[in-house]
mmCIF file of C-alpha atoms (C1' of nucleotides) in Angstrom:
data_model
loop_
_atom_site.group_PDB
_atom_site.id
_atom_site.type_symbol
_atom_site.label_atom_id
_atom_site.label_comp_id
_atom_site.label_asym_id
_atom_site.label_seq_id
_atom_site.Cartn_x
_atom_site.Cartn_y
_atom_site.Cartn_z
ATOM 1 C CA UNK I 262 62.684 113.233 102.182
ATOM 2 C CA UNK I 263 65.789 113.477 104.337
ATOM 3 C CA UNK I 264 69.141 111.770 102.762
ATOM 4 C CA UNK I 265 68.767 108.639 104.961
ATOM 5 C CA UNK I 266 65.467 107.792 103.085
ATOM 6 C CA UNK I 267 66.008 108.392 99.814
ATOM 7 C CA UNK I 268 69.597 106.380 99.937
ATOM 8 C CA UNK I 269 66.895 103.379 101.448
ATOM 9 C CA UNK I 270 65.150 103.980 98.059
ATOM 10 C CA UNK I 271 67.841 104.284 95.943
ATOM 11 C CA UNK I 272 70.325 101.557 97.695
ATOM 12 C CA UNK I 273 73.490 104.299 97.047
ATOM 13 C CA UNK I 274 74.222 105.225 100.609
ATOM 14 C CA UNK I 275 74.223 108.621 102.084
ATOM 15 C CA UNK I 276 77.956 109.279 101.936
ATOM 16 C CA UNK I 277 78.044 108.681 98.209
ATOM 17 C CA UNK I 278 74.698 110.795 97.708
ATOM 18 C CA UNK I 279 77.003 113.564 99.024
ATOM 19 C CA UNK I 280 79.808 112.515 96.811
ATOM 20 C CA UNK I 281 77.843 112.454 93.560
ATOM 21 C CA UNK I 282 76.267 116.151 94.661
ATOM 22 C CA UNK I 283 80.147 117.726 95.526
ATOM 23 C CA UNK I 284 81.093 116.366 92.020
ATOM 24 C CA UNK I 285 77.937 117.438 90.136
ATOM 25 C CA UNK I 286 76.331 114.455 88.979
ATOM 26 C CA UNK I 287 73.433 114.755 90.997
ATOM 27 C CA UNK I 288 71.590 118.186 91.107
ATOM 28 C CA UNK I 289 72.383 120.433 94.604
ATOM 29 C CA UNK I 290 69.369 119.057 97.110
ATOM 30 C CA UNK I 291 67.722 121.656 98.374
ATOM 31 C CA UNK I 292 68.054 122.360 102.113
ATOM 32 C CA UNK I 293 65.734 122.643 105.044
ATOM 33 C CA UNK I 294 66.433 126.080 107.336
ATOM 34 C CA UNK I 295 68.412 123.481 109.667
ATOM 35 C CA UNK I 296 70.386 122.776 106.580
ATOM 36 C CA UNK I 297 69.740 119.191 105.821
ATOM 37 C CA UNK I 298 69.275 117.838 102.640
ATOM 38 C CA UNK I 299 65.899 117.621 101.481
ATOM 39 C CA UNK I 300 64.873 115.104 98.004
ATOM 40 C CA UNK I 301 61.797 113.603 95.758
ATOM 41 C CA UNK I 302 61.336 110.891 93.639
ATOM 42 C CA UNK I 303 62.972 112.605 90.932
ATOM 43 C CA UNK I 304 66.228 112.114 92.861
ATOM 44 C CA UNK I 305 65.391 108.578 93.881
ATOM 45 C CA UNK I 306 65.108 108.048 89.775
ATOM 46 C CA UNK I 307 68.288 109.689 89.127
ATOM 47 C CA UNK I 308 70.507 108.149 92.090
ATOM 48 C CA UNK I 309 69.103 104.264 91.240
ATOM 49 C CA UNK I 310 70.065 105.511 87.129
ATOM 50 C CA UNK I 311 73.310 106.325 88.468
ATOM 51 C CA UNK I 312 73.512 103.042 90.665
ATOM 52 C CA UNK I 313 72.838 101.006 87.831
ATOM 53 C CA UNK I 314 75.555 102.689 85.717
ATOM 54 C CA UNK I 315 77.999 102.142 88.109
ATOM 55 C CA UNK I 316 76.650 98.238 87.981
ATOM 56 C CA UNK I 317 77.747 98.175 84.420
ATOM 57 C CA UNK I 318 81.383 99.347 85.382
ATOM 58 C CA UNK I 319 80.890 102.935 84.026
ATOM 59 C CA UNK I 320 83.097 105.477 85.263
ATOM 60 C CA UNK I 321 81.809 108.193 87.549
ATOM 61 C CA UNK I 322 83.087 110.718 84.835
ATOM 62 C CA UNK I 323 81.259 108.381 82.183
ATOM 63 C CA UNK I 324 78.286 108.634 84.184
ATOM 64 C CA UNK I 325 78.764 112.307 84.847
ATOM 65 C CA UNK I 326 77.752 112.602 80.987
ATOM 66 C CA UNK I 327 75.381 109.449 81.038
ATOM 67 C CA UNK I 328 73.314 111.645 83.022
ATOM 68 C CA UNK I 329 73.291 114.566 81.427
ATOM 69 C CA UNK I 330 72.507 113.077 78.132
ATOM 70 C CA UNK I 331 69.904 111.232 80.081
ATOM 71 C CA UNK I 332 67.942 114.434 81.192
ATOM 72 C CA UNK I 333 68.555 116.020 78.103
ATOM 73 C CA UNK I 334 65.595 114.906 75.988
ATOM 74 C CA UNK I 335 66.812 116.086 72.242
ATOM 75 C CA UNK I 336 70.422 114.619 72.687
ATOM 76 C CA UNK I 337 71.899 112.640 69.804
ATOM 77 C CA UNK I 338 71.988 109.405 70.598
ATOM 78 C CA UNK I 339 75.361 108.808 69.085
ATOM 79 C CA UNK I 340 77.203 110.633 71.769
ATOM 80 C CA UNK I 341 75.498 108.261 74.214
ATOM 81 C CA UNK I 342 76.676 105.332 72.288
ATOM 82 C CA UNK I 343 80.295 106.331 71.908
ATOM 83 C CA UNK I 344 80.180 106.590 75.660
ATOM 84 C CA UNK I 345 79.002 103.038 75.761
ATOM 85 C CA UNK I 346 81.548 101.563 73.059
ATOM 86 C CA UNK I 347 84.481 103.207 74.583
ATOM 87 C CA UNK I 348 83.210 101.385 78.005
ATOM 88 C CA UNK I 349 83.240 98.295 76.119
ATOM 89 C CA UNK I 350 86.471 98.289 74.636
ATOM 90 C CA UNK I 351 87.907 99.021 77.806
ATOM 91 C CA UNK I 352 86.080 95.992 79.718
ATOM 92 C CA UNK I 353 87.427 94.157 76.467
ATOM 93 C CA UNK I 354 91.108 95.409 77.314
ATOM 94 C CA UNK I 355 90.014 94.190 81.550
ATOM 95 C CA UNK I 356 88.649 91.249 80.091
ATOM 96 C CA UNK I 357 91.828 89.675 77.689
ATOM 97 C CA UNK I 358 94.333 91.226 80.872
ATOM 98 C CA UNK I 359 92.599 88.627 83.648
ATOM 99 C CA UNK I 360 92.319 85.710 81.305
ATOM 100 C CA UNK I 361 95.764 85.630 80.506
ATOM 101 C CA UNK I 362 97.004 86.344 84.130
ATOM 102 C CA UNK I 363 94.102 83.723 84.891
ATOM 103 C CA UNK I 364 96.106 80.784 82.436
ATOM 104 C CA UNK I 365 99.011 81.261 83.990
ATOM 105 C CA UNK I 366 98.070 81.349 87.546
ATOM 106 C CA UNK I 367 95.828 78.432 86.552
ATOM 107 C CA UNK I 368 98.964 76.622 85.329
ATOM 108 C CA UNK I 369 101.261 77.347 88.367
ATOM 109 C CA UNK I 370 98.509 76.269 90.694
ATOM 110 C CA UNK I 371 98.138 72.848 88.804
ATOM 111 C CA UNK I 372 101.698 71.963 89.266
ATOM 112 C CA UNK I 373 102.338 73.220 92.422
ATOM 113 C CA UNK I 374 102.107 70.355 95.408
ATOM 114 C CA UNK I 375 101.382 72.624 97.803
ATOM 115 C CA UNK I 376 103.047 69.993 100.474
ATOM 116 C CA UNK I 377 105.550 71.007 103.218
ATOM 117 C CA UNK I 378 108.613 70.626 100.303
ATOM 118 C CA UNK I 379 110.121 74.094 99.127
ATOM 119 C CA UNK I 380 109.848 72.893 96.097
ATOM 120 C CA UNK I 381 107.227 75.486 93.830
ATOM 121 C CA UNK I 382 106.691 75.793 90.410
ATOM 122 C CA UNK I 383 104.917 79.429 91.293
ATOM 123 C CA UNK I 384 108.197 80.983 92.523
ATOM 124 C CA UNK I 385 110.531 79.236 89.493
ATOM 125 C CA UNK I 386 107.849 81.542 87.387
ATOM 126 C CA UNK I 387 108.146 84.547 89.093
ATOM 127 C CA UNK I 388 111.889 83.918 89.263
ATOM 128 C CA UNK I 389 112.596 86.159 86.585
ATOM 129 C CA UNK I 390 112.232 84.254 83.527
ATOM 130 C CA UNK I 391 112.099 87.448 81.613
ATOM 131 C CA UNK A 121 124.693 100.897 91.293
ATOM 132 C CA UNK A 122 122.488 103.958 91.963
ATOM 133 C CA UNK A 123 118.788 103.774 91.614
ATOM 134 C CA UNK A 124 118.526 104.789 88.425
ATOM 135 C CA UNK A 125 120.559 102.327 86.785
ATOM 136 C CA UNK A 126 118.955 99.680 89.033
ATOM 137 C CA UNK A 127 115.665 100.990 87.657
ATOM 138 C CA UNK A 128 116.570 100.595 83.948
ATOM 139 C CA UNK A 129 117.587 96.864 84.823
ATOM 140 C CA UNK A 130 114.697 96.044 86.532
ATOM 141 C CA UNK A 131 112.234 98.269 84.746
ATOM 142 C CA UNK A 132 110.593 99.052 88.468
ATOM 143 C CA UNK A 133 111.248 103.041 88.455
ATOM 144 C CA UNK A 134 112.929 104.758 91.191
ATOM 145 C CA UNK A 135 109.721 105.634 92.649
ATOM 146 C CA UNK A 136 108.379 102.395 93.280
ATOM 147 C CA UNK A 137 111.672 101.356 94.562
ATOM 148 C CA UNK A 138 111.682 103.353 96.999
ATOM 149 C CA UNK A 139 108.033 102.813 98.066
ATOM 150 C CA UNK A 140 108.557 99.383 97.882
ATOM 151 C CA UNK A 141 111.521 99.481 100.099
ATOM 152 C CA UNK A 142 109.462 101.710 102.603
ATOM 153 C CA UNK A 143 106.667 99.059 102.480
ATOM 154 C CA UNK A 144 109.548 96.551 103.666
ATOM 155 C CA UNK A 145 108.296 94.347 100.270
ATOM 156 C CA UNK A 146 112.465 94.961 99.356
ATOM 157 C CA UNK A 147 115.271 94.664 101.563
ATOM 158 C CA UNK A 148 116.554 98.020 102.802
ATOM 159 C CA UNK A 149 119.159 99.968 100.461
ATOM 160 C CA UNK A 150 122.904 100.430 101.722
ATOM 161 C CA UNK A 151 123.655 104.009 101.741
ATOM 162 C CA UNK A 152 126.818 106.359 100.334
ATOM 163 C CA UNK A 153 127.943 109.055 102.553
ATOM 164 C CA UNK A 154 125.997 111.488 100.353
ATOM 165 C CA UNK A 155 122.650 108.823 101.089
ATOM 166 C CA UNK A 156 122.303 107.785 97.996
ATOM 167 C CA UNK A 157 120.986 104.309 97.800
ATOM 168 C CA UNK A 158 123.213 101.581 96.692
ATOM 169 C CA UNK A 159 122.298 98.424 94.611
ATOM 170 C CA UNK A 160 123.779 94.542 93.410
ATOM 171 C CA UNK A 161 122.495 92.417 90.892
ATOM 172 C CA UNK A 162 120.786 90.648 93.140
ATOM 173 C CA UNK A 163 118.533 93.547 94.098
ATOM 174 C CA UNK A 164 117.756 93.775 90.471
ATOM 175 C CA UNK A 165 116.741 90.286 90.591
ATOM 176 C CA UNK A 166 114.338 91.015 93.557
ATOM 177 C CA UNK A 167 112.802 93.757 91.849
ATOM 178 C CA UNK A 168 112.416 91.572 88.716
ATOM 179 C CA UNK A 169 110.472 89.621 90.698
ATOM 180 C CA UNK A 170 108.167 91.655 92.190
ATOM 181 C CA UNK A 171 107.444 92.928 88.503
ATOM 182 C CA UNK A 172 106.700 89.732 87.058
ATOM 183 C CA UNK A 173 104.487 89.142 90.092
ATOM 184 C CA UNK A 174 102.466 92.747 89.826
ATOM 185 C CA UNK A 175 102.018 91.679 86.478
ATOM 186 C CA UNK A 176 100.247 88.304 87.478
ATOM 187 C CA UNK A 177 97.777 90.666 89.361
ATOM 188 C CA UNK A 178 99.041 89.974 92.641
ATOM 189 C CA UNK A 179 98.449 92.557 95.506
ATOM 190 C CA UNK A 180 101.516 94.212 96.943
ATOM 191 C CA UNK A 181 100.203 92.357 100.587
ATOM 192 C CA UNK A 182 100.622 89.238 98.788
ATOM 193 C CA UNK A 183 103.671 89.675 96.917
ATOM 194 C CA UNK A 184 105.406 91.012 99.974
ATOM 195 C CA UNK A 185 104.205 87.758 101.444
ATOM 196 C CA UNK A 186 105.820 85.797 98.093
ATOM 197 C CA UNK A 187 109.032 87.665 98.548
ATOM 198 C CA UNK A 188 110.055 86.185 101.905
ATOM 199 C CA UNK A 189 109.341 82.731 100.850
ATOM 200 C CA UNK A 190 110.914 82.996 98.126
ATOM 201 C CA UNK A 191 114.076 83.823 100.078
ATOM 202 C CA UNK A 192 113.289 81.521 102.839
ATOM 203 C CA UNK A 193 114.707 78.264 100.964
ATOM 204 C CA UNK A 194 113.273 76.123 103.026
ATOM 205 C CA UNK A 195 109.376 77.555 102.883
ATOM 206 C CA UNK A 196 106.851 74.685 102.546
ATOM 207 C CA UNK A 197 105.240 74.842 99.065
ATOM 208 C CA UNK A 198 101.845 75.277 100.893
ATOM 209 C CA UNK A 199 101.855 78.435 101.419
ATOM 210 C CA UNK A 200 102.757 79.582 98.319
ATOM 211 C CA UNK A 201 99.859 77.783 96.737
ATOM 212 C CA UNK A 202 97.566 79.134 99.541
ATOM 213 C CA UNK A 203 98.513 82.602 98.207
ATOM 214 C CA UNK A 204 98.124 81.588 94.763
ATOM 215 C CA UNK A 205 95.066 80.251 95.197
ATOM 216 C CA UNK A 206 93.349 82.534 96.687
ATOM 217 C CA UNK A 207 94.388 85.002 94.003
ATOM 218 C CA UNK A 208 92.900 82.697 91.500
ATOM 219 C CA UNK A 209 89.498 82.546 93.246
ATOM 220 C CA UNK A 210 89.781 86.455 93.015
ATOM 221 C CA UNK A 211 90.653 86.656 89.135
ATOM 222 C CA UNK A 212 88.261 84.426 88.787
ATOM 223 C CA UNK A 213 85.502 86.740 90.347
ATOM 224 C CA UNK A 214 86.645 89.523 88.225
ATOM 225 C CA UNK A 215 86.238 87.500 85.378
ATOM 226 C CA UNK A 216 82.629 86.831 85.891
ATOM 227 C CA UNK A 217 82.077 90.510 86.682
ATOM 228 C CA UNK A 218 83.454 91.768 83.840
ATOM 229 C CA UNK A 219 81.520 89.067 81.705
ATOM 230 C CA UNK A 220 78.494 89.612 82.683
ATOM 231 C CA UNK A 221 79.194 93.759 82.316
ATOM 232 C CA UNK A 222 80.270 93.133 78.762
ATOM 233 C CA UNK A 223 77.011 90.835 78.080
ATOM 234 C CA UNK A 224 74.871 93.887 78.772
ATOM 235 C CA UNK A 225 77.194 96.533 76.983
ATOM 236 C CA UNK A 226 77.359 94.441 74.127
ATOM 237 C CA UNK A 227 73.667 94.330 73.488
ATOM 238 C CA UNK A 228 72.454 97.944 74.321
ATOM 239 C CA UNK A 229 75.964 99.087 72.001
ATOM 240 C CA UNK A 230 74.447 96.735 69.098
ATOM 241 C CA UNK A 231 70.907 97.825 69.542
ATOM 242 C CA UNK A 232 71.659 101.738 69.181
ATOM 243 C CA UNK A 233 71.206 103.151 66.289
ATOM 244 C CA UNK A 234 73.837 105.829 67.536
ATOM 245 C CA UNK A 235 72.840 108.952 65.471
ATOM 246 C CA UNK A 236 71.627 112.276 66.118
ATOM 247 C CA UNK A 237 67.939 110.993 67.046
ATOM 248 C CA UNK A 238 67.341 110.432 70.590
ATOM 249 C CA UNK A 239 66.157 107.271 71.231
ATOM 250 C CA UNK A 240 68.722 105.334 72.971
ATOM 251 C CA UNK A 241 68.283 101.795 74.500
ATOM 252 C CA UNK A 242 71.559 102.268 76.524
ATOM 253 C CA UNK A 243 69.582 105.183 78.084
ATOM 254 C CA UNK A 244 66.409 103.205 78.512
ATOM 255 C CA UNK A 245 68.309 99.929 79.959
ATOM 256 C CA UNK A 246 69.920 102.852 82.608
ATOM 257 C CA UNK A 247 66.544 104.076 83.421
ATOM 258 C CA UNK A 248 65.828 102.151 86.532
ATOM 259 C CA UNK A 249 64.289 99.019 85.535
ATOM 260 C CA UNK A 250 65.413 97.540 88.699
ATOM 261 C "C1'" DT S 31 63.828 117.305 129.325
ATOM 262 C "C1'" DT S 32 66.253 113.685 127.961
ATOM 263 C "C1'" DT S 33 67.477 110.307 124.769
ATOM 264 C "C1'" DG S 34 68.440 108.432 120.550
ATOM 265 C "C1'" DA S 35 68.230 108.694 115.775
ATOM 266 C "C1'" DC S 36 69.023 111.587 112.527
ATOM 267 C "C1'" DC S 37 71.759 115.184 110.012
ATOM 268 C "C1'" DT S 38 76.001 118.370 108.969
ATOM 269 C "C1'" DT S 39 81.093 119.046 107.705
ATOM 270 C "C1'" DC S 40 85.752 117.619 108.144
ATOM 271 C "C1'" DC S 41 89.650 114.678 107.934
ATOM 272 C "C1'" DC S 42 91.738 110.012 107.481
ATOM 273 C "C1'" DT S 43 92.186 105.303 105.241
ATOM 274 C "C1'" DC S 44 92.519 101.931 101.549
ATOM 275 C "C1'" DC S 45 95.312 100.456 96.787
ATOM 276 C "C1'" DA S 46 99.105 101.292 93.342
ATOM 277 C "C1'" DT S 47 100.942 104.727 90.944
ATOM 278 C "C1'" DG S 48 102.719 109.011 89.555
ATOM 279 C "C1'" DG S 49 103.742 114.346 89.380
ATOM 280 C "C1'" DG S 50 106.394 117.801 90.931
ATOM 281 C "C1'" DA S 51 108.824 120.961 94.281
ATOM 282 C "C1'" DA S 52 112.955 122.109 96.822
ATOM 283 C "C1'" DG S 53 117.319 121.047 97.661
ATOM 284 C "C1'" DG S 54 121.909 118.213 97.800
ATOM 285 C "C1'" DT S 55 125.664 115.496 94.853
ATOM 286 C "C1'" DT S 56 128.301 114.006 91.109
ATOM 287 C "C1'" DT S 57 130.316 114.201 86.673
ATOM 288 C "C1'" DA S 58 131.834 116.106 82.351
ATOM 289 C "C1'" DG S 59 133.493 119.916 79.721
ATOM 290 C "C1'" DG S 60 135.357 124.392 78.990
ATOM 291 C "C1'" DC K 83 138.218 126.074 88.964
ATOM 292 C "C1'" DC K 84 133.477 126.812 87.641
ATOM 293 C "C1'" DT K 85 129.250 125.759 85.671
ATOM 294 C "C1'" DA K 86 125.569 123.010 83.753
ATOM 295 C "C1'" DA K 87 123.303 118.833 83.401
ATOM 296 C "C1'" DA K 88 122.026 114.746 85.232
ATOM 297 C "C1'" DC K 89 121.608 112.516 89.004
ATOM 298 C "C1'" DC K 90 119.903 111.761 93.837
ATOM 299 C "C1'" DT K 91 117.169 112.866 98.375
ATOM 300 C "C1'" DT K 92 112.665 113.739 101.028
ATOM 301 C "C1'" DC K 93 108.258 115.800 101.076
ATOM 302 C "C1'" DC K 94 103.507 116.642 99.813
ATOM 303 C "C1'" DC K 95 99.647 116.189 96.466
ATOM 304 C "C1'" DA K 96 96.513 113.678 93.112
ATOM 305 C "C1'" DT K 97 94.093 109.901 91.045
ATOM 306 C "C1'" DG K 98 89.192 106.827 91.635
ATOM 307 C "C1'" DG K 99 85.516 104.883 94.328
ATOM 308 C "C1'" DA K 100 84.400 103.777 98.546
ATOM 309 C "C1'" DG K 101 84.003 104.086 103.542
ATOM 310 C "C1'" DG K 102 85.247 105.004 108.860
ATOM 311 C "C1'" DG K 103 84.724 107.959 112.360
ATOM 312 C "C1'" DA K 104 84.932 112.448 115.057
ATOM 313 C "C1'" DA K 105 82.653 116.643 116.606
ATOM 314 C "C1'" DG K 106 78.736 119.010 116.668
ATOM 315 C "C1'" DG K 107 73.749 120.529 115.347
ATOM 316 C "C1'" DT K 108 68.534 119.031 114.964
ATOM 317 C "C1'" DC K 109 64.338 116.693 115.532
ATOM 318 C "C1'" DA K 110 60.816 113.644 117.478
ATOM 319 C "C1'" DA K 111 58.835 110.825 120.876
ATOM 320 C "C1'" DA K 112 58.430 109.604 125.637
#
DNA sequence: TTTGACCTTCCCTCCATGGGAAGGTTTAGG
DNA sequence: CCTAAACCTTCCCATGGAGGGAAGGTCAAA
């Protein structure tokens, strides 16, 4: 298969296949005597394992290990799982940052008349209350 | 005042001051003979500003947009909003991203044993189901 | 043989931030 | 008066994850 068909397979585009390869989470594709890329299924597997990673918000250097554990069939599953909760309590961290920004922005909006008065309770906030 | 000390006021570093003034999201800096940039109070309270608005979430595009009607005294309160608004639709989006990442994390993190065997749900859950 | 759809590498862009180099200025102390 | 430290200036580079687009090579069908 030629890159164009196995990113239909795999939904991750041909620039990014080439991306993942340069940064060696996907295995070098061998190349045809013309010098283009040539895959399998094996890579479809691996690029839609890496798709779905990045689905879950997982770094590309998280995934970078994801997949190595992944191919590595006596690896301790703890290391894969420390991977996983150190995802988590960073999408915890995202998580509490946006729902606080989100109450206040909430706020402001509500009293805001939005009218063609200069009056706005958004820019009194931002006017440095702090 | 020199940048730094406008920096420490502010708590924007001299970096970001100067990017910020390059962006045009800041007014342009008076100069000494030597060129170093000169500052006033009320330059601290634009910068003060623009922190408390980075710190809402707000894109520089947009803030640079909240600057000038903040200064314009006689902006219609409608456009603010607008801006505001459409930042909470985005926040909002997030949100539900990040949610429905953390549903998934949660239940592979609680469903792995995480030891040195190699059976791993987070692996399996990875493993192209889709 | 030509055309169009592929493929290759290379560089540029976005966003917000920061590191660090190389060099000029100012200030305080000896 | 001289030196050292603490400033300041501009410049380029990097991050992370994606993508645009140029310039050129290759392949297949008509």
């Amino acid at each position: 298969m030629n890159i164009g068909e196995v990113a239909l397979m795999s939904e991750v585009n041909s620039k990014m296949i080439r991306r993942y390869e340069e940064q060696g989470i996907i295995p070098k594709a061998g190349r045809t005597d013309a010098g283009y890329r040539q895959y399998s299924e094996k890579d479809v597997h691996i690029l839609r394992f890496v798709k779905r990673a990045r689905e879950l918000g997982f770094s590309m250097k998280d995934i970078k290990q994801l997949v190595s554990l992944w191919r590595n069939k006596s690896r301790p599953s703890a290391q894969v799982k420390n991977i996983a909760l150190k995802h988590q309590n960073e999408l915890e961290r995202k998580l509490n940052e946006i729902q606080s920004m989100l109450k206040t922005i909430n706020n402001l909006v509500k009293n805001c008349h939005g009218d063609e008065r200069p009056d706005c309770p958004i820019l009194n906030e931002l006017d440095c209350h702090k």
